[in-house]
Short mmCIF file of N, CA, C and O and ligand atoms in Angstrom, two decimals:
data_model
loop_
_atom_site.label_atom_id
_atom_site.label_comp_id
_atom_site.label_asym_id
_atom_site.label_seq_id
_atom_site.Cartn_x
_atom_site.Cartn_y
_atom_site.Cartn_z
N MET A 1 44.06 -11.03 -46.44
CA MET A 1 43.33 -9.78 -46.81
C MET A 1 43.56 -8.74 -46.20
O MET A 1 43.86 -8.25 -45.47
N SER A 2 43.88 -7.50 -47.49
CA SER A 2 43.83 -5.71 -46.74
C SER A 2 42.28 -5.08 -46.90
O SER A 2 41.78 -5.82 -47.06
N ASP A 3 42.48 -4.43 -45.66
CA ASP A 3 41.26 -3.96 -45.24
C ASP A 3 40.81 -3.24 -46.75
O ASP A 3 39.23 -3.45 -46.47
N SER A 4 41.26 -2.48 -47.66
CA SER A 4 40.87 -2.28 -48.93
C SER A 4 39.82 -3.52 -49.47
O SER A 4 38.83 -3.16 -50.18
N ASP A 5 40.38 -5.28 -49.45
CA ASP A 5 39.35 -5.70 -50.41
C ASP A 5 38.37 -6.03 -49.27
O ASP A 5 37.95 -7.55 -49.98
N CYS A 6 38.57 -5.67 -48.25
CA CYS A 6 37.33 -7.21 -47.34
C CYS A 6 35.67 -6.26 -47.09
O CYS A 6 35.55 -4.94 -47.21
N LEU A 7 34.78 -7.54 -47.67
CA LEU A 7 33.41 -6.32 -47.86
C LEU A 7 32.96 -5.82 -46.62
O LEU A 7 32.46 -4.79 -46.58
N PHE A 8 33.34 -6.31 -45.26
CA PHE A 8 32.84 -5.60 -44.35
C PHE A 8 33.55 -4.83 -43.75
O PHE A 8 32.68 -3.97 -42.94
N CYS A 9 34.63 -4.65 -43.87
CA CYS A 9 35.21 -2.80 -43.99
C CYS A 9 34.96 -2.20 -44.82
O CYS A 9 34.69 -1.01 -43.87
N LYS A 10 34.71 -2.30 -45.81
CA LYS A 10 33.41 -1.48 -46.55
C LYS A 10 31.95 -1.19 -45.88
O LYS A 10 31.56 0.17 -46.35
N ILE A 11 31.68 -2.31 -45.53
CA ILE A 11 30.05 -2.23 -45.09
C ILE A 11 30.52 -1.11 -43.68
O ILE A 11 29.95 -0.11 -43.50
N ILE A 12 31.37 -0.98 -42.70
CA ILE A 12 31.68 -0.51 -41.35
C ILE A 12 32.08 1.01 -42.02
O ILE A 12 31.52 1.67 -41.60
N ALA A 13 32.49 1.29 -43.60
CA ALA A 13 33.26 2.60 -43.81
C ALA A 13 31.92 3.38 -44.56
O ALA A 13 31.95 4.52 -44.49
N GLY A 14 31.24 2.41 -44.36
CA GLY A 14 29.69 2.97 -45.55
C GLY A 14 29.96 3.05 -46.85
O GLY A 14 29.28 3.47 -47.48
N GLU A 15 30.38 2.51 -47.37
CA GLU A 15 30.88 2.40 -48.70
C GLU A 15 30.23 1.42 -49.79
O GLU A 15 30.19 1.83 -50.79
N ILE A 16 29.25 0.21 -48.87
CA ILE A 16 28.14 -0.42 -49.31
C ILE A 16 27.76 0.07 -48.05
O ILE A 16 27.62 -0.45 -47.02
N PRO A 17 26.55 0.00 -48.56
CA PRO A 17 24.95 0.20 -47.70
C PRO A 17 24.49 -1.03 -46.75
O PRO A 17 24.62 -2.30 -47.40
N SER A 18 24.38 -0.92 -45.59
CA SER A 18 23.89 -2.00 -44.93
C SER A 18 22.73 -1.59 -43.69
O SER A 18 22.76 -0.63 -43.75
N GLU A 19 21.84 -2.24 -43.38
CA GLU A 19 21.20 -2.17 -42.42
C GLU A 19 21.51 -2.50 -41.30
O GLU A 19 21.46 -3.26 -40.22
N LYS A 20 21.90 -1.02 -40.57
CA LYS A 20 22.17 -1.49 -39.35
C LYS A 20 21.75 -1.40 -38.13
O LYS A 20 20.20 -0.87 -38.10
N VAL A 21 21.71 -1.80 -36.82
CA VAL A 21 21.30 -2.26 -36.44
C VAL A 21 21.63 -1.71 -34.22
O VAL A 21 20.65 -1.47 -33.59
N TYR A 22 22.53 -1.28 -34.50
CA TYR A 22 23.35 -1.16 -33.34
C TYR A 22 25.07 -0.30 -33.92
O TYR A 22 25.53 -1.17 -34.83
N GLU A 23 25.73 0.24 -33.06
CA GLU A 23 26.68 0.53 -33.41
C GLU A 23 27.16 1.62 -32.54
O GLU A 23 26.74 2.61 -31.37
N ASP A 24 29.24 1.37 -32.38
CA ASP A 24 29.44 2.36 -31.00
C ASP A 24 30.83 2.23 -31.34
O ASP A 24 31.24 2.26 -32.92
N ASP A 25 31.82 2.89 -30.89
CA ASP A 25 33.52 3.44 -31.14
C ASP A 25 34.23 2.17 -31.98
O ASP A 25 34.56 2.07 -32.69
N THR A 26 33.16 0.94 -31.30
CA THR A 26 34.29 -0.06 -31.64
C THR A 26 33.28 -1.43 -32.46
O THR A 26 34.56 -2.31 -33.14
N THR A 27 32.39 -1.33 -32.38
CA THR A 27 31.00 -2.52 -32.90
C THR A 27 30.20 -1.76 -33.96
O THR A 27 29.55 -0.44 -33.48
N TYR A 28 29.63 -2.61 -35.01
CA TYR A 28 28.99 -2.27 -35.60
C TYR A 28 28.30 -3.65 -35.81
O TYR A 28 28.42 -4.69 -36.02
N ALA A 29 27.25 -3.34 -36.02
CA ALA A 29 26.05 -4.65 -35.98
C ALA A 29 24.60 -4.39 -37.10
O ALA A 29 24.29 -3.12 -37.08
N PHE A 30 24.36 -4.99 -38.08
CA PHE A 30 24.25 -5.05 -39.00
C PHE A 30 22.98 -6.24 -39.48
O PHE A 30 23.34 -7.28 -39.34
N LYS A 31 21.75 -5.84 -41.05
CA LYS A 31 20.96 -7.11 -40.86
C LYS A 31 21.50 -8.24 -41.68
O LYS A 31 22.37 -7.83 -42.54
N ASP A 32 21.80 -9.50 -41.62
CA ASP A 32 22.35 -10.34 -42.65
C ASP A 32 21.40 -10.23 -43.36
O ASP A 32 20.14 -9.84 -43.70
N ILE A 33 22.16 -10.21 -44.80
CA ILE A 33 21.75 -10.31 -46.36
C ILE A 33 20.22 -11.33 -46.38
O ILE A 33 19.36 -11.28 -47.42
N ASN A 34 21.21 -12.25 -46.04
CA ASN A 34 20.40 -13.26 -46.32
C ASN A 34 19.75 -14.53 -44.84
O ASN A 34 20.57 -15.33 -44.11
N PRO A 35 18.64 -13.74 -44.38
CA PRO A 35 18.37 -13.86 -42.64
C PRO A 35 18.14 -15.51 -42.85
O PRO A 35 17.17 -16.40 -43.84
N LYS A 36 18.63 -16.25 -41.43
CA LYS A 36 18.34 -17.58 -40.74
C LYS A 36 17.08 -17.85 -40.44
O LYS A 36 17.08 -18.53 -39.88
N ALA A 37 16.75 -16.32 -39.28
CA ALA A 37 15.69 -16.36 -38.45
C ALA A 37 15.14 -14.85 -38.86
O ALA A 37 15.58 -14.43 -39.52
N ARG A 38 13.97 -15.25 -37.60
CA ARG A 38 13.51 -14.06 -37.97
C ARG A 38 14.51 -12.23 -37.87
O ARG A 38 14.28 -11.88 -38.55
N VAL A 39 15.15 -13.23 -36.74
CA VAL A 39 16.24 -11.53 -36.78
C VAL A 39 17.70 -12.08 -36.77
O VAL A 39 17.45 -13.21 -35.88
N HIS A 40 18.55 -11.83 -38.02
CA HIS A 40 19.82 -12.65 -38.22
C HIS A 40 20.46 -11.35 -38.39
O HIS A 40 20.30 -10.93 -39.43
N VAL A 41 21.41 -11.02 -37.10
CA VAL A 41 21.92 -9.49 -37.74
C VAL A 41 23.70 -10.54 -37.19
O VAL A 41 24.11 -11.40 -36.70
N LEU A 42 24.36 -9.22 -38.08
CA LEU A 42 25.92 -9.38 -37.82
C LEU A 42 26.35 -8.35 -37.33
O LEU A 42 26.71 -7.55 -37.04
N ILE A 43 27.15 -9.46 -35.92
CA ILE A 43 28.02 -8.18 -35.25
C ILE A 43 29.53 -8.04 -35.75
O ILE A 43 30.22 -9.29 -35.51
N VAL A 44 30.55 -6.81 -36.36
CA VAL A 44 32.02 -7.04 -36.56
C VAL A 44 32.07 -6.01 -35.73
O VAL A 44 31.73 -4.98 -35.18
N PRO A 45 33.47 -6.57 -35.13
CA PRO A 45 34.59 -5.21 -34.35
C PRO A 45 35.39 -4.26 -35.65
O PRO A 45 34.89 -5.11 -37.18
N ARG A 46 35.15 -2.63 -35.50
CA ARG A 46 35.45 -2.29 -36.76
C ARG A 46 36.88 -2.45 -36.75
O ARG A 46 36.96 -2.32 -38.24
N ALA A 47 38.16 -3.22 -36.43
CA ALA A 47 39.13 -3.30 -36.76
C ALA A 47 39.24 -4.37 -37.35
O ALA A 47 37.66 -5.52 -36.27
N HIS A 48 39.96 -5.09 -37.78
CA HIS A 48 40.11 -6.13 -38.79
C HIS A 48 40.66 -6.78 -38.65
O HIS A 48 41.42 -7.34 -38.08
N TYR A 49 39.79 -8.53 -38.49
CA TYR A 49 40.67 -9.55 -37.37
C TYR A 49 40.22 -10.56 -38.24
O TYR A 49 39.04 -10.51 -38.89
N ALA A 50 40.58 -11.93 -38.93
CA ALA A 50 40.02 -12.79 -39.57
C ALA A 50 39.38 -13.27 -39.37
O ALA A 50 38.41 -14.26 -39.97
N ASN A 51 39.29 -13.76 -37.95
CA ASN A 51 38.46 -14.83 -37.19
C ASN A 51 38.42 -14.70 -35.91
O ASN A 51 39.09 -13.84 -35.23
N VAL A 52 37.70 -15.29 -35.46
CA VAL A 52 37.46 -14.96 -33.80
C VAL A 52 38.44 -15.33 -33.11
O VAL A 52 38.59 -15.07 -32.33
N ALA A 53 39.51 -16.92 -33.68
CA ALA A 53 41.03 -17.24 -33.04
C ALA A 53 41.67 -16.02 -32.74
O ALA A 53 42.16 -15.61 -31.68
N GLU A 54 42.07 -15.01 -34.08
CA GLU A 54 42.84 -14.57 -34.00
C GLU A 54 41.69 -12.72 -33.10
O GLU A 54 43.34 -12.26 -32.48
N LEU A 55 40.51 -12.54 -32.80
CA LEU A 55 40.12 -11.54 -32.07
C LEU A 55 40.48 -12.30 -30.58
O LEU A 55 41.07 -11.14 -29.99
N ALA A 56 40.54 -13.36 -30.22
CA ALA A 56 40.35 -13.42 -28.75
C ALA A 56 41.99 -13.47 -29.13
O ALA A 56 42.24 -13.38 -27.52
N THR A 57 42.73 -13.62 -29.02
CA THR A 57 43.99 -13.63 -29.23
C THR A 57 44.82 -11.85 -28.79
O THR A 57 45.15 -11.39 -28.09
N GLY A 58 44.29 -11.17 -30.15
CA GLY A 58 44.49 -9.61 -30.02
C GLY A 58 43.80 -8.91 -28.94
O GLY A 58 44.57 -7.82 -28.74
N ASP A 59 42.12 -9.13 -28.99
CA ASP A 59 41.50 -8.09 -28.21
C ASP A 59 40.28 -8.72 -27.62
O ASP A 59 39.07 -8.89 -27.84
N ALA A 60 40.70 -10.07 -26.61
CA ALA A 60 39.60 -9.98 -25.77
C ALA A 60 38.90 -9.67 -25.37
O ALA A 60 36.80 -10.02 -25.14
N GLY A 61 38.72 -8.39 -25.31
CA GLY A 61 37.99 -7.59 -24.47
C GLY A 61 36.87 -7.30 -25.45
O GLY A 61 35.69 -6.91 -25.05
N GLN A 62 37.41 -7.06 -26.57
CA GLN A 62 36.31 -6.73 -28.07
C GLN A 62 35.32 -8.15 -28.22
O GLN A 62 34.33 -7.67 -28.60
N LEU A 63 36.12 -9.42 -27.78
CA LEU A 63 35.11 -10.01 -28.30
C LEU A 63 34.07 -10.04 -27.33
O LEU A 63 33.24 -10.70 -27.84
N ALA A 64 34.45 -10.23 -25.97
CA ALA A 64 33.45 -10.13 -25.00
C ALA A 64 32.40 -9.17 -25.02
O ALA A 64 31.12 -9.23 -24.70
N HIS A 65 32.88 -7.47 -25.61
CA HIS A 65 31.78 -6.72 -25.81
C HIS A 65 30.84 -7.37 -26.68
O HIS A 65 29.85 -7.00 -26.96
N MET A 66 31.29 -7.75 -27.56
CA MET A 66 30.36 -8.43 -29.22
C MET A 66 29.22 -9.39 -28.25
O MET A 66 28.41 -9.33 -28.52
N VAL A 67 29.71 -9.73 -27.36
CA VAL A 67 28.56 -10.81 -26.66
C VAL A 67 27.43 -10.06 -25.71
O VAL A 67 26.55 -10.02 -26.29
N GLU A 68 27.95 -8.79 -25.06
CA GLU A 68 27.19 -8.49 -24.52
C GLU A 68 26.05 -7.40 -25.92
O GLU A 68 24.94 -6.95 -25.32
N VAL A 69 26.71 -7.16 -26.99
CA VAL A 69 26.28 -6.58 -27.38
C VAL A 69 25.13 -7.59 -28.71
O VAL A 69 23.86 -7.37 -28.79
N ALA A 70 25.46 -8.93 -28.60
CA ALA A 70 24.46 -9.56 -29.22
C ALA A 70 23.44 -9.92 -28.00
O ALA A 70 22.13 -10.10 -28.15
N GLN A 71 23.54 -10.11 -26.30
CA GLN A 71 22.72 -10.03 -25.29
C GLN A 71 21.59 -9.07 -25.53
O GLN A 71 20.70 -9.18 -25.21
N ARG A 72 22.05 -7.51 -26.22
CA ARG A 72 21.44 -6.42 -25.83
C ARG A 72 20.20 -6.85 -26.98
O ARG A 72 19.15 -6.31 -26.79
N ILE A 73 20.59 -7.07 -28.06
CA ILE A 73 19.95 -7.18 -29.12
C ILE A 73 18.97 -8.35 -28.73
O ILE A 73 17.85 -8.42 -29.15
N ALA A 74 19.11 -9.26 -28.08
CA ALA A 74 18.06 -10.41 -27.97
C ALA A 74 16.74 -10.46 -26.63
O ALA A 74 16.53 -10.44 -27.13
N ASP A 75 17.87 -8.92 -25.78
CA ASP A 75 16.93 -8.53 -24.53
C ASP A 75 16.19 -7.79 -25.33
O ASP A 75 14.60 -7.80 -24.74
N ASP A 76 16.29 -6.84 -26.70
CA ASP A 76 14.85 -6.01 -27.49
C ASP A 76 14.20 -7.27 -27.87
O ASP A 76 13.06 -6.49 -28.28
N GLU A 77 14.55 -8.15 -27.92
CA GLU A 77 13.94 -8.65 -29.74
C GLU A 77 13.22 -10.03 -29.14
O GLU A 77 12.38 -10.38 -29.92
N PHE A 78 13.81 -10.63 -28.38
CA PHE A 78 12.85 -11.93 -27.84
C PHE A 78 13.67 -12.41 -26.49
O PHE A 78 14.59 -13.63 -26.62
N HIS A 79 12.91 -12.13 -25.28
CA HIS A 79 13.37 -12.27 -23.89
C HIS A 79 14.93 -12.91 -24.04
O HIS A 79 14.96 -13.19 -23.07
N GLY A 80 15.85 -12.09 -24.48
CA GLY A 80 17.26 -12.61 -24.43
C GLY A 80 17.85 -13.89 -24.59
O GLY A 80 18.77 -14.29 -24.68
N ALA A 81 16.87 -14.73 -25.43
CA ALA A 81 17.16 -16.15 -26.39
C ALA A 81 17.92 -15.65 -27.20
O ALA A 81 17.54 -15.08 -28.17
N TYR A 82 18.94 -16.26 -27.79
CA TYR A 82 19.62 -16.10 -29.00
C TYR A 82 21.08 -17.61 -29.30
O TYR A 82 20.74 -18.03 -28.14
N ARG A 83 20.94 -17.60 -29.98
CA ARG A 83 22.15 -18.23 -30.81
C ARG A 83 23.42 -17.62 -31.47
O ARG A 83 23.15 -16.51 -31.78
N LEU A 84 24.68 -17.71 -30.80
CA LEU A 84 25.92 -16.94 -31.45
C LEU A 84 26.75 -17.65 -31.74
O LEU A 84 27.20 -18.99 -31.88
N ILE A 85 27.13 -17.68 -33.43
CA ILE A 85 27.52 -18.63 -34.37
C ILE A 85 28.80 -17.65 -34.81
O ILE A 85 28.55 -16.48 -35.33
N PHE A 86 30.60 -18.14 -34.70
CA PHE A 86 30.84 -17.83 -35.39
C PHE A 86 31.98 -18.70 -36.08
O PHE A 86 32.19 -19.64 -36.21
N ASN A 87 31.31 -19.17 -37.47
CA ASN A 87 31.76 -19.73 -38.39
C ASN A 87 33.19 -19.07 -38.71
O ASN A 87 33.77 -18.30 -38.77
N THR A 88 34.56 -20.49 -38.19
CA THR A 88 35.63 -20.18 -38.60
C THR A 88 36.44 -20.99 -39.31
O THR A 88 36.60 -22.68 -39.20
N GLY A 89 36.88 -20.89 -40.37
CA GLY A 89 37.27 -21.30 -41.71
C GLY A 89 36.59 -21.70 -42.90
O GLY A 89 35.22 -22.10 -42.77
N LEU A 90 36.99 -21.87 -43.80
CA LEU A 90 35.92 -22.39 -45.19
C LEU A 90 35.35 -23.58 -44.94
O LEU A 90 34.22 -23.12 -45.31
N ASP A 91 36.12 -24.64 -44.75
CA ASP A 91 34.56 -25.65 -44.70
C ASP A 91 34.17 -25.89 -43.07
O ASP A 91 33.29 -26.48 -43.15
N ALA A 92 34.21 -24.57 -42.89
CA ALA A 92 33.40 -24.34 -41.40
C ALA A 92 32.20 -23.80 -42.38
O ALA A 92 31.11 -23.14 -41.45
N GLY A 93 32.34 -22.61 -43.32
CA GLY A 93 31.07 -22.10 -43.95
C GLY A 93 31.64 -20.53 -43.72
O GLY A 93 30.57 -20.13 -43.66
N GLN A 94 32.85 -20.15 -43.52
CA GLN A 94 33.03 -18.68 -43.10
C GLN A 94 34.08 -18.57 -44.86
O GLN A 94 34.69 -18.82 -45.44
N SER A 95 32.85 -17.24 -45.08
CA SER A 95 32.86 -16.83 -46.29
C SER A 95 33.51 -15.32 -46.55
O SER A 95 33.73 -14.87 -47.54
N VAL A 96 33.36 -14.57 -45.31
CA VAL A 96 33.45 -13.21 -45.12
C VAL A 96 34.80 -13.59 -44.17
O VAL A 96 34.31 -13.58 -42.74
N PHE A 97 35.90 -13.07 -44.30
CA PHE A 97 37.09 -13.19 -43.79
C PHE A 97 37.33 -11.95 -42.68
O PHE A 97 38.99 -11.36 -42.74
N HIS A 98 36.63 -11.50 -42.17
CA HIS A 98 36.62 -10.38 -41.40
C HIS A 98 35.55 -10.46 -40.25
O HIS A 98 34.48 -10.90 -40.11
N VAL A 99 36.14 -11.10 -38.59
CA VAL A 99 35.52 -11.68 -37.85
C VAL A 99 34.43 -11.43 -37.91
O VAL A 99 34.02 -9.86 -37.67
N HIS A 100 33.08 -11.96 -37.85
CA HIS A 100 31.46 -11.47 -37.40
C HIS A 100 30.65 -12.66 -36.88
O HIS A 100 30.80 -13.69 -36.95
N ALA A 101 30.09 -12.28 -35.62
CA ALA A 101 29.20 -12.84 -35.27
C ALA A 101 27.72 -13.45 -35.44
O ALA A 101 27.29 -11.75 -35.84
N HIS A 102 27.52 -14.11 -35.55
CA HIS A 102 25.64 -14.20 -36.53
C HIS A 102 25.12 -14.25 -35.16
O HIS A 102 24.71 -15.16 -34.56
N VAL A 103 23.88 -13.23 -34.86
CA VAL A 103 22.93 -13.90 -33.74
C VAL A 103 21.82 -14.17 -34.52
O VAL A 103 20.87 -13.59 -35.29
N LEU A 104 21.37 -14.84 -34.17
CA LEU A 104 20.01 -15.51 -34.37
C LEU A 104 18.95 -15.35 -33.11
O LEU A 104 19.20 -15.93 -32.17
N THR A 105 17.96 -14.83 -33.74
CA THR A 105 17.07 -14.64 -32.78
C THR A 105 15.52 -13.97 -32.59
O THR A 105 15.57 -14.27 -34.45
N GLY A 106 14.76 -13.81 -32.18
CA GLY A 106 13.48 -12.98 -32.52
C GLY A 106 12.33 -14.45 -32.99
O GLY A 106 11.08 -14.03 -33.06
N GLU A 107 12.76 -15.51 -33.06
CA GLU A 107 11.79 -16.39 -32.97
C GLU A 107 12.31 -17.70 -31.91
O GLU A 107 13.70 -17.95 -31.91
N LYS A 108 11.39 -19.10 -31.90
CA LYS A 108 11.94 -20.00 -31.62
C LYS A 108 13.06 -20.71 -32.22
O LYS A 108 12.50 -20.89 -33.45
N LEU A 109 14.26 -21.08 -31.86
CA LEU A 109 15.15 -21.88 -32.80
C LEU A 109 14.89 -23.29 -32.70
O LEU A 109 14.65 -23.72 -32.14
N ASP A 110 15.27 -23.78 -34.15
CA ASP A 110 14.66 -25.04 -33.78
C ASP A 110 16.56 -25.67 -33.49
O ASP A 110 17.91 -25.12 -33.48
N GLU A 111 16.54 -27.42 -32.57
CA GLU A 111 17.66 -27.25 -32.18
C GLU A 111 18.83 -28.27 -32.79
O GLU A 111 18.59 -28.38 -33.86
P1 AMP B 1 29.83 -16.28 -42.73
O1 AMP B 1 29.60 -17.52 -43.98
O2 AMP B 1 29.59 -17.10 -41.74
O3 AMP B 1 31.13 -16.16 -43.22
O4 AMP B 1 29.00 -14.92 -42.96
C1 AMP B 1 28.69 -13.87 -44.29
C2 AMP B 1 27.41 -13.64 -43.76
O5 AMP B 1 27.59 -12.37 -44.28
C3 AMP B 1 26.21 -14.30 -44.70
O6 AMP B 1 25.77 -15.01 -43.83
C4 AMP B 1 25.57 -13.75 -45.59
O7 AMP B 1 24.02 -13.71 -46.01
C5 AMP B 1 26.44 -12.21 -45.35
N1 AMP B 1 26.06 -11.39 -46.41
C6 AMP B 1 26.98 -11.46 -47.41
N2 AMP B 1 27.07 -9.96 -47.79
C7 AMP B 1 26.15 -9.30 -47.50
C8 AMP B 1 25.86 -7.88 -47.10
N3 AMP B 1 25.97 -6.70 -47.94
N4 AMP B 1 25.16 -7.66 -46.15
C9 AMP B 1 24.91 -8.15 -45.30
N5 AMP B 1 24.63 -8.94 -44.51
C10 AMP B 1 26.08 -10.01 -46.03
ZN1 ZN B 2 37.86 -6.00 -42.70
#
């Protein structure tokens, strides 16, 4: 998929509206449109990688930075506790093929 067809590239470019939670030079975070917890944020690199394995191979530092951003959000929202999910592959529930970390926090989560 080229970047011009990618939903999250369009969100990062501001072509589709989103509720921004955090941004810096490399990374953007916004509220999930269908939240599964009181706080459900998606963290994406501005650069397009299809999934977390491609990101780990291509730019491990960016992946580590996304974890730092998740921690920061959870520190603000819920004393540093959070769940971090990377759905990878259609059969695991990945529906957008621009790597994104789901951060679930803001309340006690079911096990
Ligand atoms: P996944 O199924 O892991 O690929 O996650 C994709 C996520 O993107 C889902 O949790 C959707 O609710 C979310 N999503 C889809 N479209 C939008 C949008 N326009 N703004 C915010 N979140 C979205
Ligand atoms: Zn993209």
